[in-house]
Coordinates of C-alpha atoms in Angstrom, one line a residue:
Chain A
K26 CA -15.0 -21.9 -3.2
Q27 CA -17.3 -19.5 -1.5
S28 CA -20.4 -20.2 -3.5
C29 CA -21.8 -23.0 -1.4
T30 CA -22.2 -20.8 1.7
L31 CA -23.4 -17.6 0.1
L32 CA -26.3 -15.9 1.4
E33 CA -29.0 -14.2 -0.7
G34 CA -28.4 -10.7 0.5
G35 CA -25.5 -8.5 0.2
V36 CA -23.1 -7.6 2.9
R37 CA -22.8 -4.1 4.3
N38 CA -19.4 -2.5 3.6
L39 CA -18.5 0.6 5.6
I40 CA -16.4 3.1 3.7
S41 CA -14.7 6.0 5.3
P42 CA -13.3 8.2 2.5
Q43 CA -11.3 10.6 4.6
A44 CA -9.8 11.3 8.0
T45 CA -12.2 13.0 10.3
H46 CA -12.7 13.5 14.1
F47 CA -16.5 12.9 13.7
S48 CA -17.3 10.0 11.4
Y49 CA -17.9 6.6 13.1
V50 CA -20.2 3.6 13.2
E51 CA -21.6 2.3 16.5
V52 CA -22.2 -1.4 16.5
T53 CA -25.1 -2.3 18.8
L54 CA -24.7 -5.3 20.9
Q55 CA -27.1 -8.3 20.8
K56 CA -26.1 -9.3 24.3
P57 CA -24.0 -7.7 27.0
L58 CA -20.3 -8.1 26.4
S59 CA -18.9 -10.1 29.4
L60 CA -16.2 -12.1 27.8
M61 CA -13.7 -14.6 29.2
A62 CA -12.6 -15.3 25.7
F63 CA -13.3 -14.0 22.2
T64 CA -12.7 -14.3 18.5
L65 CA -13.0 -11.0 16.6
C66 CA -12.9 -11.0 12.8
M67 CA -13.3 -8.3 10.2
R68 CA -12.2 -7.5 6.6
V69 CA -10.4 -4.3 6.2
A70 CA -8.5 -2.3 3.5
T71 CA -6.9 1.0 3.8
E72 CA -4.4 3.2 1.9
L73 CA -3.1 4.7 5.1
R74 CA 0.6 3.9 5.5
G75 CA 3.8 5.2 7.2
E76 CA 3.7 6.7 10.7
R77 CA -0.1 6.6 11.5
E78 CA -2.0 5.1 14.3
I79 CA -5.2 3.4 13.0
I80 CA -8.0 2.3 15.2
L81 CA -9.6 -0.9 14.0
F82 CA -11.9 -1.8 16.8
A83 CA -12.9 0.1 20.0
Y84 CA -14.9 -1.3 22.9
R85 CA -14.9 1.3 25.8
I86 CA -16.5 1.2 29.1
P87 CA -17.1 4.5 31.0
S88 CA -13.7 4.4 32.7
H89 CA -11.3 3.0 30.1
D90 CA -10.7 1.1 26.9
E91 CA -11.7 -2.6 27.5
L92 CA -11.1 -4.2 24.2
N93 CA -9.3 -2.3 21.4
V94 CA -7.3 -3.3 18.3
W95 CA -4.8 -1.0 16.8
R96 CA -2.4 -0.6 14.0
E97 CA 0.4 1.4 15.9
L98 CA 2.5 4.2 14.7
D99 CA 5.5 1.9 14.1
G100 CA 3.4 -0.6 11.9
R101 CA 2.9 -3.1 14.7
F102 CA -0.6 -4.3 15.7
S103 CA -1.8 -4.4 19.2
I104 CA -4.6 -5.7 21.4
Y105 CA -5.6 -3.7 24.3
I106 CA -7.6 -5.5 27.1
G107 CA -8.6 -3.9 30.3
G108 CA -6.4 -0.9 29.5
E109 CA -3.2 -2.9 28.8
G110 CA -1.7 -3.8 25.4
V111 CA 0.3 -6.5 23.8
H112 CA 2.1 -5.9 20.4
F113 CA 2.6 -8.1 17.3
H114 CA 4.8 -7.7 14.3
I115 CA 2.5 -8.9 11.5
P116 CA 2.0 -8.2 7.8
E117 CA 0.9 -4.6 6.9
L118 CA -2.6 -3.7 5.8
S119 CA -3.0 -2.5 2.2
S120 CA -5.5 -1.4 -0.4
M121 CA -6.3 -5.0 -1.0
Q122 CA -8.8 -6.5 1.4
T123 CA -7.2 -8.3 4.4
Q124 CA -9.2 -10.7 6.6
L125 CA -8.0 -10.0 10.1
C126 CA -9.0 -12.0 13.2
V127 CA -7.9 -11.8 16.8
T128 CA -8.4 -14.5 19.4
W129 CA -7.9 -14.3 23.2
D130 CA -8.7 -16.7 26.1
S131 CA -8.7 -15.6 29.7
S132 CA -7.9 -18.9 31.2
S133 CA -4.6 -19.3 29.4
G134 CA -4.0 -15.6 28.4
A135 CA -3.3 -16.9 24.8
A136 CA -3.8 -14.0 22.3
A137 CA -3.0 -14.3 18.5
F138 CA -3.7 -12.6 15.2
F139 CA -4.7 -14.2 12.0
I140 CA -4.0 -12.4 8.7
N141 CA -5.8 -13.9 5.8
D142 CA -5.3 -17.6 6.4
K143 CA -2.0 -17.3 8.3
K144 CA -1.8 -17.4 12.1
S145 CA 0.7 -15.3 14.1
L146 CA 2.7 -16.5 17.1
T147 CA 0.7 -16.6 20.4
K148 CA 1.4 -14.2 23.3
I149 CA 0.4 -14.7 26.8
F150 CA -1.5 -11.6 28.1
K151 CA -4.1 -10.6 30.7
R152 CA -4.6 -14.2 32.1
G153 CA -7.6 -14.3 34.4
H154 CA -9.1 -10.9 33.2
I155 CA -12.9 -10.7 32.3
I156 CA -13.9 -8.2 29.7
R157 CA -16.6 -6.1 31.3
S158 CA -20.0 -5.2 30.1
E159 CA -21.7 -1.8 29.9
G160 CA -19.4 -0.6 27.1
R161 CA -20.1 0.6 23.6
I162 CA -18.5 -0.6 20.3
V163 CA -17.1 2.1 17.9
L164 CA -15.7 1.5 14.4
G165 CA -13.7 4.3 12.8
Q166 CA -12.6 6.3 15.9
D167 CA -11.0 5.8 19.2
P168 CA -13.3 7.2 22.0
D169 CA -11.2 8.8 24.7
A170 CA -14.4 9.6 26.5
F171 CA -17.3 7.2 26.7
L172 CA -18.5 8.2 23.3
G173 CA -16.4 11.1 22.0
G174 CA -13.0 12.6 22.3
F175 CA -12.1 11.5 18.9
D176 CA -8.6 12.2 17.4
V177 CA -8.5 12.6 13.6
K178 CA -4.9 11.3 13.6
Q179 CA -6.2 8.0 14.9
S180 CA -9.3 7.7 12.7
F181 CA -9.8 4.9 10.3
V182 CA -9.9 5.7 6.6
G183 CA -10.8 3.0 4.1
E184 CA -13.3 0.1 4.4
I185 CA -14.4 -2.3 7.1
L186 CA -16.8 -5.0 6.6
D187 CA -17.9 -8.4 8.0
V188 CA -17.2 -7.6 11.6
N189 CA -18.1 -10.7 13.7
L190 CA -17.5 -11.3 17.4
W191 CA -17.8 -14.7 19.2
D192 CA -17.5 -15.2 23.0
Y193 CA -15.2 -18.2 22.6
V194 CA -12.0 -19.0 20.7
L195 CA -12.8 -20.6 17.3
S196 CA -10.4 -23.3 16.3
D197 CA -7.8 -22.5 13.8
T198 CA -9.7 -24.1 11.0
E199 CA -12.9 -22.3 12.0
V200 CA -11.1 -19.0 11.9
Q201 CA -9.8 -19.7 8.4
D202 CA -13.4 -20.6 7.4
T203 CA -14.6 -17.1 8.4
F204 CA -13.6 -16.2 4.8
V205 CA -16.8 -18.1 3.8
R206 CA -18.8 -16.0 6.1
K207 CA -19.5 -17.5 9.6
R208 CA -21.7 -15.3 11.8
G209 CA -20.6 -14.2 15.2
N210 CA -22.8 -15.0 18.2
V211 CA -22.1 -11.7 19.9
I212 CA -21.8 -9.5 16.8
D213 CA -23.5 -10.9 13.7
W214 CA -22.6 -8.6 10.8
E215 CA -25.7 -9.7 8.9
T216 CA -28.3 -8.6 11.4
T217 CA -26.6 -6.2 13.8
Q218 CA -27.9 -2.7 13.9
L219 CA -25.3 -0.1 12.8
N220 CA -25.7 3.5 13.7
I221 CA -23.8 5.5 11.1
N222 CA -22.5 9.1 12.0
G223 CA -20.7 11.5 9.8
E224 CA -19.1 10.8 6.4
V225 CA -19.4 7.0 6.4
V226 CA -20.9 5.4 3.3
V227 CA -22.6 2.1 3.5
V228 CA -22.5 0.0 0.3
D229 CA -24.1 -3.4 -0.3
V230 CA -21.7 -5.9 -1.8
Q231 CA -22.7 -9.2 -3.4
L232 CA -20.3 -11.8 -2.3
Chain B
K50 CA -9.4 -26.2 -12.3
Q51 CA -10.1 -24.5 -15.6
S52 CA -10.7 -27.5 -17.6
C53 CA -14.5 -27.9 -17.1
T54 CA -15.2 -24.5 -18.7
L55 CA -12.7 -24.6 -21.5
L56 CA -14.0 -23.9 -24.9
E57 CA -12.8 -25.6 -28.1
G58 CA -11.2 -22.7 -29.8
G59 CA -8.3 -20.6 -28.7
V60 CA -8.4 -17.1 -27.3
R61 CA -7.0 -14.1 -29.1
N62 CA -4.1 -12.5 -27.5
L63 CA -3.1 -9.0 -28.6
I64 CA 0.7 -8.3 -28.5
S65 CA 2.1 -4.9 -28.8
P66 CA 5.8 -5.5 -29.0
Q67 CA 6.9 -1.8 -28.9
A68 CA 5.8 1.7 -28.0
T69 CA 4.2 3.5 -31.0
H70 CA 1.8 6.4 -31.5
F71 CA -0.1 4.5 -34.1
S72 CA -0.7 0.8 -33.0
Y73 CA -4.1 0.2 -31.5
V74 CA -7.0 -2.1 -31.6
E75 CA -10.6 -0.9 -31.8
V76 CA -13.1 -3.1 -30.1
T77 CA -16.5 -3.0 -31.9
L78 CA -19.5 -2.9 -29.7
Q79 CA -22.3 -5.3 -29.8
K80 CA -24.7 -2.9 -28.3
P81 CA -24.5 0.9 -27.5
L82 CA -22.7 1.6 -24.3
S83 CA -25.1 3.3 -22.0
L84 CA -24.1 2.1 -18.7
M85 CA -25.3 2.8 -15.1
A86 CA -22.9 0.1 -13.9
F87 CA -20.2 -2.1 -15.3
T88 CA -17.7 -4.9 -14.7
L89 CA -14.6 -4.7 -17.0
C90 CA -12.1 -7.6 -16.9
M91 CA -8.9 -8.3 -18.9
R92 CA -5.7 -10.2 -18.7
V93 CA -2.7 -8.1 -19.1
A94 CA 1.1 -8.4 -18.9
T95 CA 3.8 -5.8 -19.6
E96 CA 7.5 -5.1 -19.0
L97 CA 6.9 -1.4 -18.7
R98 CA 7.9 -0.1 -15.3
G99 CA 9.1 3.0 -13.5
E100 CA 7.6 6.4 -14.4
R101 CA 5.4 5.6 -17.3
E102 CA 1.7 6.1 -17.9
I103 CA 0.1 3.1 -19.4
I104 CA -3.4 3.3 -21.0
L105 CA -5.3 0.0 -20.3
F106 CA -8.7 0.8 -21.7
A107 CA -10.1 3.8 -23.4
Y108 CA -13.8 4.6 -24.2
R109 CA -14.0 8.0 -25.6
I110 CA -17.0 9.9 -26.8
P111 CA -16.5 12.9 -29.2
S112 CA -16.1 15.4 -26.4
H113 CA -14.1 13.6 -23.7
D114 CA -13.0 10.4 -22.1
E115 CA -16.0 8.6 -20.8
L116 CA -14.5 5.3 -19.4
N117 CA -10.8 4.9 -19.1
V118 CA -8.5 2.7 -17.0
W119 CA -4.8 3.8 -16.4
R120 CA -1.7 2.9 -14.8
E121 CA -0.4 6.3 -13.7
L122 CA 3.1 7.8 -13.7
D123 CA 3.5 7.1 -10.0
G124 CA 2.4 3.5 -10.2
R125 CA -1.2 4.0 -9.0
F126 CA -4.1 2.8 -11.1
S127 CA -7.1 5.0 -12.0
I128 CA -10.5 4.8 -13.3
Y129 CA -11.8 7.9 -15.3
I130 CA -15.6 8.2 -15.7
G131 CA -17.2 11.2 -17.4
G132 CA -13.8 12.9 -17.4
E133 CA -13.1 12.6 -13.7
G134 CA -10.7 10.1 -12.1
V135 CA -10.3 8.1 -8.8
H136 CA -6.9 6.6 -7.9
F137 CA -6.0 3.3 -6.2
H138 CA -2.7 1.9 -4.7
I139 CA -2.8 -1.7 -5.9
P140 CA -0.1 -4.3 -6.8
E141 CA 1.9 -3.5 -9.9
L142 CA 1.7 -5.2 -13.3
S143 CA 4.5 -7.4 -14.4
S144 CA 5.7 -9.7 -17.1
M145 CA 3.5 -12.4 -15.6
Q146 CA -0.1 -12.3 -16.6
T147 CA -2.4 -10.4 -14.3
Q148 CA -6.2 -10.7 -14.2
L149 CA -7.5 -7.2 -13.7
C150 CA -11.2 -6.2 -13.2
V151 CA -12.9 -3.0 -12.4
T152 CA -16.4 -2.6 -11.1
W153 CA -18.5 0.5 -10.7
D154 CA -22.2 1.2 -9.9
S155 CA -23.7 4.5 -10.5
S156 CA -26.5 4.2 -7.8
S157 CA -23.9 3.9 -4.9
G158 CA -20.9 5.2 -6.7
A159 CA -18.9 2.2 -5.5
A160 CA -15.8 1.6 -7.6
A161 CA -13.2 -1.2 -6.9
F162 CA -10.4 -3.1 -8.6
F163 CA -9.8 -6.8 -8.6
I164 CA -6.1 -8.0 -9.0
N165 CA -6.0 -11.7 -9.6
D166 CA -8.4 -13.1 -7.0
K167 CA -7.9 -10.1 -4.5
K168 CA -10.4 -7.2 -4.2
S169 CA -9.2 -3.7 -3.4
L170 CA -11.0 -1.3 -1.1
T171 CA -14.0 0.4 -2.5
K172 CA -14.0 4.1 -3.3
I173 CA -17.2 6.3 -3.8
F174 CA -17.0 8.0 -7.2
K175 CA -19.3 9.6 -9.8
R176 CA -22.5 8.6 -8.1
G177 CA -25.5 9.2 -10.4
H178 CA -23.5 9.4 -13.6
I179 CA -24.5 7.5 -16.6
I180 CA -21.8 6.4 -19.1
R181 CA -22.8 7.8 -22.4
S182 CA -23.1 6.0 -25.7
E183 CA -21.8 6.9 -29.2
G184 CA -18.2 6.4 -28.2
R185 CA -15.5 4.1 -29.4
I186 CA -13.3 1.6 -27.5
V187 CA -9.6 1.6 -28.1
L188 CA -6.9 -0.7 -26.6
G189 CA -3.3 0.2 -26.8
Q190 CA -3.6 4.0 -27.1
D191 CA -5.3 6.9 -25.3
P192 CA -7.3 9.0 -27.9
D193 CA -7.1 12.6 -27.2
A194 CA -9.3 13.2 -30.2
F195 CA -12.3 11.0 -31.1
L196 CA -10.0 8.4 -32.7
G197 CA -6.5 9.9 -32.8
G198 CA -4.2 12.2 -30.9
F199 CA -2.2 9.2 -29.6
D200 CA 0.8 9.8 -27.3
V201 CA 3.6 7.2 -27.6
K202 CA 4.5 7.8 -23.9
Q203 CA 1.1 6.6 -22.9
S204 CA 0.8 3.7 -25.3
F205 CA 0.5 0.1 -24.1
V206 CA 3.4 -2.3 -24.7
G207 CA 2.9 -6.0 -23.8
E208 CA -0.2 -8.2 -24.2
I209 CA -3.9 -7.8 -23.5
L210 CA -6.4 -10.6 -23.8
D211 CA -9.8 -11.7 -22.6
V212 CA -11.3 -8.3 -22.4
N213 CA -14.9 -8.6 -21.3
L214 CA -17.4 -6.0 -20.3
W215 CA -20.8 -6.4 -18.5
D216 CA -23.4 -3.7 -18.0
Y217 CA -23.9 -4.7 -14.3
V218 CA -21.7 -5.4 -11.2
L219 CA -20.8 -9.1 -11.0
S220 CA -20.6 -10.4 -7.4
D221 CA -17.2 -10.8 -5.8
T222 CA -17.4 -14.5 -6.4
E223 CA -18.4 -14.2 -10.1
V224 CA -15.5 -11.7 -10.7
Q225 CA -13.1 -14.3 -9.2
D226 CA -14.7 -16.8 -11.5
T227 CA -13.9 -14.8 -14.6
F228 CA -10.4 -16.6 -14.5
V229 CA -12.4 -19.5 -15.8
R230 CA -13.6 -17.5 -18.7
K231 CA -17.0 -16.0 -18.4
R232 CA -18.1 -13.9 -21.4
G233 CA -19.2 -10.3 -21.2
N234 CA -22.7 -9.3 -22.3
V235 CA -21.4 -5.9 -23.7
I236 CA -18.0 -7.0 -24.9
D237 CA -17.6 -10.7 -25.4
W238 CA -13.9 -11.4 -26.3
E239 CA -14.7 -14.6 -28.1
T240 CA -16.9 -13.1 -30.7
T241 CA -16.4 -9.4 -30.7
Q242 CA -14.9 -7.9 -33.9
L243 CA -11.4 -6.5 -33.4
N244 CA -10.0 -4.0 -35.8
I245 CA -6.2 -4.2 -35.7
N246 CA -4.1 -1.2 -36.6
G247 CA -0.3 -0.8 -36.8
E248 CA 2.2 -3.2 -35.1
V249 CA -0.2 -5.4 -33.1
V250 CA 0.3 -9.1 -33.4
V251 CA -2.8 -11.4 -32.7
V252 CA -1.9 -14.8 -31.5
D253 CA -4.3 -17.6 -30.7
V254 CA -3.7 -19.2 -27.3
Q255 CA -5.1 -22.6 -26.2
L256 CA -6.2 -22.2 -22.7
Chain C
K223 CA -2.8 -33.1 -5.6
Q224 CA 0.1 -34.8 -7.3
S225 CA -0.8 -38.3 -6.0
C226 CA -3.2 -39.4 -8.6
T227 CA -0.6 -39.4 -11.5
L228 CA 2.5 -40.5 -9.6
L229 CA 4.4 -43.4 -11.0
E230 CA 5.9 -46.2 -8.9
G231 CA 9.5 -45.3 -9.5
G232 CA 11.5 -42.3 -8.4
V233 CA 12.6 -39.5 -10.7
R234 CA 16.2 -38.7 -11.3
N235 CA 17.4 -35.6 -9.8
L236 CA 20.7 -34.1 -11.2
I237 CA 22.6 -32.3 -8.6
S238 CA 25.7 -30.2 -9.6
P239 CA 27.2 -29.2 -6.3
Q240 CA 29.8 -26.7 -7.6
A241 CA 30.8 -24.6 -10.5
T242 CA 33.2 -26.5 -13.0
H243 CA 34.1 -26.3 -16.6
F244 CA 33.8 -30.1 -17.0
S245 CA 30.6 -31.4 -15.3
Y246 CA 27.6 -31.9 -17.6
V247 CA 24.9 -34.2 -18.5
E248 CA 24.2 -35.2 -22.1
V249 CA 20.5 -36.0 -22.7
T250 CA 20.1 -38.6 -25.5
L251 CA 17.4 -37.9 -28.0
Q252 CA 14.6 -40.4 -28.8
K253 CA 14.1 -38.9 -32.2
P254 CA 15.9 -36.2 -34.3
L255 CA 15.1 -32.7 -33.1
S256 CA 13.4 -31.0 -36.1
L257 CA 11.0 -28.7 -34.5
M258 CA 8.5 -26.1 -35.8
A259 CA 7.2 -25.7 -32.2
F260 CA 8.1 -26.9 -28.8
T261 CA 7.3 -27.0 -25.1
L262 CA 10.3 -27.5 -22.8
C263 CA 9.7 -28.0 -19.0
M264 CA 12.1 -28.6 -16.2
R265 CA 12.2 -28.2 -12.5
V266 CA 15.2 -26.2 -11.3
A267 CA 16.7 -24.9 -8.0
T268 CA 19.9 -23.0 -7.5
E269 CA 21.6 -20.8 -5.0
L270 CA 23.4 -18.9 -7.6
R271 CA 22.5 -15.2 -7.6
G272 CA 23.7 -11.8 -8.5
E273 CA 25.6 -11.1 -11.7
R274 CA 26.0 -14.7 -13.0
E275 CA 25.1 -16.2 -16.3
I276 CA 23.4 -19.6 -15.8
I277 CA 22.9 -22.0 -18.7
L278 CA 19.7 -23.9 -18.2
F279 CA 19.4 -25.8 -21.6
A280 CA 21.6 -26.2 -24.5
Y281 CA 20.9 -27.7 -27.8
R282 CA 23.8 -27.1 -30.1
I283 CA 24.3 -28.1 -33.7
P284 CA 27.8 -28.1 -35.2
S285 CA 27.8 -24.5 -36.3
H286 CA 25.8 -22.7 -33.6
D287 CA 23.4 -22.7 -30.6
E288 CA 20.0 -23.8 -31.9
L289 CA 17.9 -23.9 -28.8
N290 CA 19.2 -22.5 -25.6
V291 CA 17.7 -21.2 -22.4
W292 CA 19.6 -18.9 -20.1
R293 CA 19.4 -16.9 -17.0
E294 CA 21.3 -13.8 -18.0
L295 CA 23.9 -11.7 -16.2
D296 CA 21.2 -9.0 -15.3
G297 CA 18.6 -11.5 -14.1
R298 CA 16.5 -11.7 -17.1
F299 CA 15.7 -14.9 -18.8
S300 CA 16.4 -15.7 -22.5
I301 CA 15.5 -18.1 -25.2
Y302 CA 18.0 -18.5 -28.1
I303 CA 16.7 -20.1 -31.3
G304 CA 18.9 -20.4 -34.4
G305 CA 21.5 -18.1 -32.8
E306 CA 19.2 -15.2 -31.9
G307 CA 17.8 -14.4 -28.5
V308 CA 14.7 -12.9 -26.9
H309 CA 14.7 -11.7 -23.2
F310 CA 12.0 -11.8 -20.5
H311 CA 11.8 -10.1 -17.1
I312 CA 10.4 -12.9 -15.0
P313 CA 10.7 -14.0 -11.3
E314 CA 14.1 -15.1 -10.2
L315 CA 15.2 -18.7 -9.5
S316 CA 15.9 -19.6 -5.9
S317 CA 16.8 -22.5 -3.6
M318 CA 13.3 -23.6 -3.8
Q319 CA 12.3 -25.7 -6.8
T320 CA 10.7 -23.8 -9.7
Q321 CA 8.8 -25.4 -12.4
L322 CA 9.9 -23.6 -15.5
C323 CA 8.5 -24.1 -19.0
V324 CA 9.1 -22.4 -22.3
T325 CA 6.8 -22.6 -25.4
W326 CA 7.5 -21.5 -28.9
D327 CA 5.6 -21.9 -32.2
S328 CA 7.2 -21.2 -35.6
S329 CA 4.0 -20.3 -37.4
S330 CA 3.2 -17.4 -35.2
G331 CA 6.6 -16.8 -33.5
A332 CA 4.9 -16.8 -30.1
A333 CA 7.4 -17.5 -27.2
A334 CA 6.5 -17.5 -23.5
F335 CA 7.7 -18.7 -20.2
F336 CA 5.7 -20.4 -17.5
I337 CA 7.1 -19.9 -13.9
N338 CA 5.3 -22.4 -11.6
D339 CA 1.7 -21.9 -12.6
K340 CA 2.0 -18.3 -13.9
K341 CA 2.4 -17.4 -17.6
S342 CA 4.5 -14.6 -18.8
L343 CA 3.6 -12.3 -21.5
T344 CA 4.2 -13.6 -25.1
K345 CA 6.9 -12.3 -27.4
I346 CA 7.1 -12.7 -31.2
F347 CA 10.4 -14.2 -32.2
K348 CA 11.9 -16.2 -35.1
R349 CA 8.7 -16.7 -36.9
G350 CA 9.1 -19.3 -39.7
H351 CA 12.3 -20.8 -38.3
I352 CA 12.7 -24.6 -38.0
I353 CA 14.9 -25.9 -35.3
R354 CA 17.4 -28.1 -37.0
S355 CA 18.4 -31.7 -36.2
E356 CA 21.8 -33.2 -35.8
G357 CA 22.6 -31.4 -32.5
R358 CA 23.3 -32.6 -29.0
I359 CA 21.5 -31.6 -25.7
V360 CA 23.7 -30.6 -22.7
L361 CA 22.5 -29.8 -19.2
G362 CA 24.9 -27.9 -16.9
Q363 CA 27.3 -26.3 -19.5
D364 CA 27.1 -24.1 -22.6
P365 CA 29.0 -25.8 -25.4
D366 CA 30.8 -23.2 -27.4
A367 CA 32.1 -26.0 -29.6
F368 CA 29.9 -29.0 -30.6
L369 CA 30.6 -30.7 -27.3
G370 CA 33.1 -28.7 -25.4
G371 CA 34.4 -25.2 -24.9
F372 CA 32.7 -24.9 -21.5
D373 CA 32.9 -21.8 -19.3
V374 CA 32.9 -22.2 -15.6
K375 CA 31.2 -18.8 -15.2
Q376 CA 28.2 -20.0 -17.2
S377 CA 28.0 -23.5 -15.6
F378 CA 24.8 -24.6 -13.8
V379 CA 25.2 -25.2 -10.0
G380 CA 22.2 -26.6 -8.2
E381 CA 19.6 -29.2 -9.3
I382 CA 17.7 -29.9 -12.5
L383 CA 15.1 -32.6 -12.9
D384 CA 12.0 -33.6 -14.8
V385 CA 13.3 -32.2 -18.1
N386 CA 10.7 -32.9 -20.7
L387 CA 10.4 -31.7 -24.3
W388 CA 7.4 -31.9 -26.7
D389 CA 7.4 -31.0 -30.4
Y390 CA 4.3 -29.0 -30.1
V391 CA 2.8 -26.2 -27.8
L392 CA 0.9 -27.6 -25.0
S393 CA -2.2 -25.6 -23.9
D394 CA -1.9 -23.3 -21.1
T395 CA -3.8 -25.8 -18.9
E396 CA -1.7 -28.6 -20.0
V397 CA 1.5 -26.7 -19.2
Q398 CA 0.2 -26.1 -15.7
D399 CA -0.6 -29.8 -15.5
T400 CA 3.1 -30.6 -16.1
F401 CA 3.5 -30.2 -12.4
V402 CA 1.8 -33.5 -12.1
R403 CA 4.4 -35.1 -14.3
K404 CA 3.3 -35.3 -18.0
R405 CA 6.0 -37.0 -20.1
G406 CA 7.4 -35.3 -23.2
N407 CA 7.3 -37.0 -26.6
V408 CA 10.8 -35.8 -27.6
I409 CA 12.6 -36.0 -24.2
D410 CA 10.8 -38.2 -21.7
W411 CA 12.6 -37.8 -18.4
E412 CA 11.6 -41.1 -17.1
T413 CA 13.1 -43.2 -19.9
T414 CA 15.7 -41.0 -21.7
Q415 CA 19.3 -42.1 -21.3
L416 CA 21.5 -39.6 -19.5
N417 CA 25.3 -39.6 -19.9
I418 CA 26.8 -38.2 -16.8
N419 CA 30.2 -36.5 -16.8
G420 CA 32.2 -34.9 -14.0
E421 CA 30.9 -34.0 -10.6
V422 CA 27.1 -34.5 -11.2
V423 CA 25.3 -36.5 -8.6
V424 CA 22.2 -38.4 -9.6
V425 CA 19.7 -38.9 -6.8
D426 CA 16.4 -40.8 -7.0
V427 CA 13.5 -38.9 -5.6
Q428 CA 10.1 -40.3 -4.8
L429 CA 7.6 -37.7 -5.8

């Protein structure tokens, strides 16, 4: 089913073999992040389980976390926007790859997760907020300072790939089609520059 | 979905009805096994459960295990290469047939499982190793000597079929297509010679 | 997916609303049942659970059970041929319709279940046996006499439809295609005469 849209090259797969307070990947932005809506997708697999916070995506501006996605201590998932969070009970991550997407729209405040091809319920959250520019995107760690203040107990262990970000809400069908590798207009995983730090291994995978 | 690639003949299905220390199948090699990468696929079903080691594939050279795949006592799966192992938490085997594939590439060390059409996370393992030739492939038992030293508590009980081995890493899509019966270039299940020993029943299945 | 092979008429759905020792359906045979191999398929749904025997199919000759399919007390499934049984750990029945097929071939003794589109492992059983003619087929009860001796604790409660029987082993692909309503050459659910007894409701379903 994927074959018609496959690209020639491989896709970069980020592997964090163990918990650290120093391994992370900075994702460089192709345009400033000033978002009134977004769709964020990634594929993720991890053997972490039990009572463990896991940072999945962190976009921090100097003063605070502006767009973060977490797996919380109690197994729920959360979206933080402008320093405030909303929580969802959704299926757990596992060692098998999960396609995870998050959508949010400022005008309605509608926020939802997609796990593989299933959509969660929608929660209303941070209506009217605008996600501010001048931040930095970090995978693998939660920066408590602008780029630092990492906590090993929140670090990501496992693999993350195919991180794409759009500045609008894709339709449900389009989100489900991200399995066949659509490319974000804010982060495009194929071309974006990745700054690798610490014990992160980059492997090219042929899809 | 399978019909377009079906072959005329049946496929040999190896059935090991009970645990023994003497039943096994030797898979003869079409060319010497000197591998810098591989994809190994098989279909497998078993009613074994609980605290039980299960050998799924054993390639031993005179001195040690060179490429083995296990279901471990604690339910994890493992790949042993050059005598060292890496473990994965992946879904359990059952009485229903599971398509199981393993990929590994020496240059990156990337190792992963596929269970049915799902891919596990990737682990980095034995980078730079070359799997050595002059060994023998055994299904159903773990040889602790070159071809012997079998342990009934590690034996395979159930059925194994469609064992194919390639000397390179198939793309994710190609691995998923092995459900429609691709044929390995190192072991080709359709043509490879099988030497049956002990209480192993070979049944021809029309796919 | 089913639409291309649908027939104009509905399909008869047998509903047994409660456990009795007197409700059953006799399936009349279009030709005598002398089988060296068979494929038996049915769709079945039940809310029975826990420690409960459930008879799914009974073909009894005067002296003994010649071809029976059970859900056993402990949740396993069994095939009895010529009075002897073989047991399988396979997924449970539920209130949702399950497509259940059983195949057996005398020459190899190979017996397997299919649950929806998944195949179980194969077990070797009653090699060389020939299923004898002169019996009667009963759905809903297990006859301990030729047509009687029913036990309410073994009765079927729920629905059974699309019971088809072939005198040969369909290929794996053909069995999976029975979801789109192939018709058996020994029992053809569309045309076979059903003798309804007791509290069995027959509903026509448009597929």
